[in-house]
Amino acid sequence: MIQYTIRRLLLAIPVIFGILLVTFTLSRMIPGEPCKAMLGEKATAQVCEQFTKQYGLDKPIPVQFAIFMGNMLRGDFGESIRFSRPVTLILIERLPTTIELGIFALLIACVIGIPAGILSAMKRNSPLDVVVMVISNIGVSMPVYWLGLMLAYFFALVLKDTFLWLPPTGRLTAGITSIPFFQLWNFPYISGTFSHYMLQFFSNFLIFNSIITGDWKVLGDSIKHLILPAMALGTIPMAIIARMTRSSMLEVLKQDYIRTAKAKGLQRNLVILKHALRNAMLPIITIIGLEVGILFAGALLTETIFGLSGVGRILYEAITARDYPIIQAFTVVIAIGYVFINLLVDLSYVFIDPRIRLE
Amino acid sequence: MMENTKPSLLEVQNLVTYYYTDEGVVKAVDGVDFKVYPGEIIGLVGESGCGKSVTSLSIMGLIESPGKIVNGKINFLERNLLELGESEMQNVRGAQISMIFQQPQSSLNPVFTIGSQIEEVFQIHGKISKNEAADKAIELLKLVGIPDAVKKTHAYPHEMSGGQAQRVMIAMALALSPKLLIADEPTTALDVTIQAQILNLLADLRRKFNTSVILITHDLGVIAEMADRVAIMYAGKIIEQSDVQSLFDHPKHPYTRGLIASVPVMGEIKESLDTIPGNVPNLIDLPIGCRFSTRCNAREEYQLEICNKQEPELQRNQKSGHEVRCWLYQDGEGHTAPFKL
Ligand SMILES: Nc1ncnc2c1ncn2[C@@H]1O[C@H](COP(=O)(O)OP(=O)(O)OP(=O)(O)O)[C@@H](O)[C@H]1O
Ligand code: SF4
Ligand SMILES: [Mg+2]
């Protein structure tokens, strides 16, 4: 298993390189000059020439790519044209919020979607099944921004002054601050080094940071702030997961070995939970893996509506402004994310189904 | 010759199981009566779709929607199984009545080891430690003739051949020494040589444990070799029933005669003249009168008009116990049977 994991990780390197090459090329093919996009009316020929030189945009494309790859290996994603800050810092600040939002949304989607799909399959054609399927058919076509606004309206305004009230915006309530674990525990570090960046990065996962430091107040507050955006973001995946679970379960429940389990005298519920579910998991996991991409796209809108400073908003601005360093950095992050998710999906296949060989 | 006085283990009375589909009511089993005596093998024979599997699933209490047992009694050890609640029925399944199926490989769960699937039977039905269950699983695998039993408990179903998988199914089915084993075409999916091995194994184990077996098959050759008694099914009803000797020596029902005639004798395949023309009737829209009348030569030969009007009853020869459902042997209103049973 470990050997298989390592081999899969090594195989990922050429994949990531290939993705980088393609996206680098594509980003250079977007029409319009970055200088004009950045400086707008003020972009005179002279100003542009200096701008282009400063950011190396006048060099031949292969050279630009070589420079880019070299920088990347050192963890240097360059400086954002629009925000005039190192992209690495932007990632460290904002990526953890987006990842936590995504994980939370996926968690909600699975925790509700999978049981709903199972119940639906068990009680096929019953009123319960019909209700679940109608809800999930509405769910898949629900615009994220509309759902987000409705949730914010309902939980923040209608339920105001009740214990169900939830904050509609921000990551933490004003006045509550999260203390990074490495500061709390006085980790030695040198400012601006790679290890410092990594410590900062991990401590910016507020839920993770507050759990390991035992700061329950921050934990509660940060979870509270994530519930609404995660619900908005998780609804479409939830609906898709529920439908996939239902159809996969129905397929499995027809199989001969389910009849065998019943013929042994096994209780109906155990037949479902033990014999059917594990076999039904493969397509469900595949769909969950695919949902991650959809989540990333949805995060963009969700973060805007709920005032979260994740990477979604930055990416949107970067694309409209042709902020190459940011676009490229995100491409790397997304590519690595995909490779990682795929690896997880494949490993869970091997874990679940003995027929899938470790070859 | 059957002895009819001893108490039966299982008595199916007027079993009626219908499927309520969108196309109409499928009368899969439509008034089936038969008995199984302790320690005997009774063959259940009939063309595809005549209701053999539905009959056995009805006995197991495993009919799923849109199917429904509409009528009848299934008396087993002095209880009517159709009156038992689901949890009581769970105690019967796998412990007192168990079942093996046509596709052994797909009947085993692909994601669990052979050992754990056998152990599960013990865990469901008795308080027994994991170690004891594991030991028993190995013992059972040896009993059904799986070489390398200890190692095979860790194997997965896809690592076994069809014959081995069926042996595992048999091990599982016999784990708790049930009184009754229902074998639904246990060898149809297997190679001929493997077929013989599995049948021998079944015969051996039946002798060892004195288990009664309902052996479902298309193959009259298998019946001749294995069964003590045989029931012939046609379109949801039993149309002839007797001990094996009497059935092969004196088949009475035109359908049974057709079946026997269609069996190749001594490797020589008979002319299609002897086989039965036409197809099984649609179980949603059955012919009026005798279900076999659409395909029956005897009806024309003896010009029986009643066949298309009224369904014959199961007649019984009290001496031989041979039973048949056909107007050739039954008097009716304005109809005199050409033969005596
Ligand atoms: N789930 C179901 N829904 C609708 N009809 C069904 C269902 N299961 C069985 N039937 C019908 O019941 C009839 C009897 O089926 P059954 O499986 O008992 O046949 P069989 O005698 O076992 O045939 P085979 O030799 O092919 O196994 C068939 O006509 C079939 O169409
Ligand atoms: S009752 Fe009539 S139609 Fe039916 S099998 Fe007998 S002779 Fe043929
Ligand atoms: Mg069948």
XYZ file of C-alpha atoms and ligand atoms in Angstrom, chain B residues 19-21 26-29 46-55 64-67 102 184-185 216 218 233 283, ligand 1:
59
model
C -46.147 -9.992 -8.991
C -48.106 -6.789 -9.392
C -46.298 -5.201 -12.310
C -47.898 -11.997 -13.089
C -49.252 -15.229 -11.639
C -45.820 -16.677 -11.004
C -47.010 -19.271 -8.497
C -40.007 -27.161 -15.188
C -39.224 -24.827 -18.014
C -37.706 -21.428 -17.430
C -40.192 -19.005 -15.897
C -42.620 -21.588 -14.540
C -42.234 -20.354 -10.962
C -39.595 -22.611 -9.405
C -37.484 -19.818 -7.957
C -40.513 -17.852 -6.832
C -41.745 -20.951 -5.007
C -39.787 -8.585 -2.661
C -42.157 -5.931 -3.906
C -43.917 -5.907 -6.377
C -44.299 -9.588 -5.467
C -27.517 -20.751 -9.597
C -31.982 -23.568 -6.941
C -30.239 -24.880 -10.051
C -34.536 -27.282 -8.576
C -34.127 -28.183 -15.776
C -44.223 -27.504 -12.585
C -48.320 -15.652 -16.877
N -39.380 -9.404 -9.507
C -40.251 -9.851 -10.416
N -41.091 -9.011 -11.033
C -41.974 -9.444 -11.948
N -42.088 -10.724 -12.327
C -41.269 -11.614 -11.748
C -40.320 -11.242 -10.768
N -39.651 -12.336 -10.379
C -40.178 -13.352 -11.092
N -41.144 -12.930 -11.908
C -41.935 -13.735 -12.833
O -42.331 -14.904 -12.199
C -42.281 -15.989 -13.099
C -41.584 -17.141 -12.458
O -40.215 -16.810 -12.287
P -39.182 -17.805 -11.620
O -37.973 -17.034 -11.397
O -39.798 -18.479 -10.474
O -38.954 -18.862 -12.776
P -38.051 -20.154 -12.716
O -38.973 -21.304 -12.846
O -37.181 -20.128 -11.544
O -37.240 -20.013 -14.063
P -35.693 -20.259 -14.335
O -35.595 -21.709 -14.666
O -35.428 -19.412 -15.520
O -34.956 -19.866 -13.116
C -41.571 -15.504 -14.342
O -42.502 -15.428 -15.387
C -41.085 -14.142 -14.005
O -41.301 -13.277 -15.087
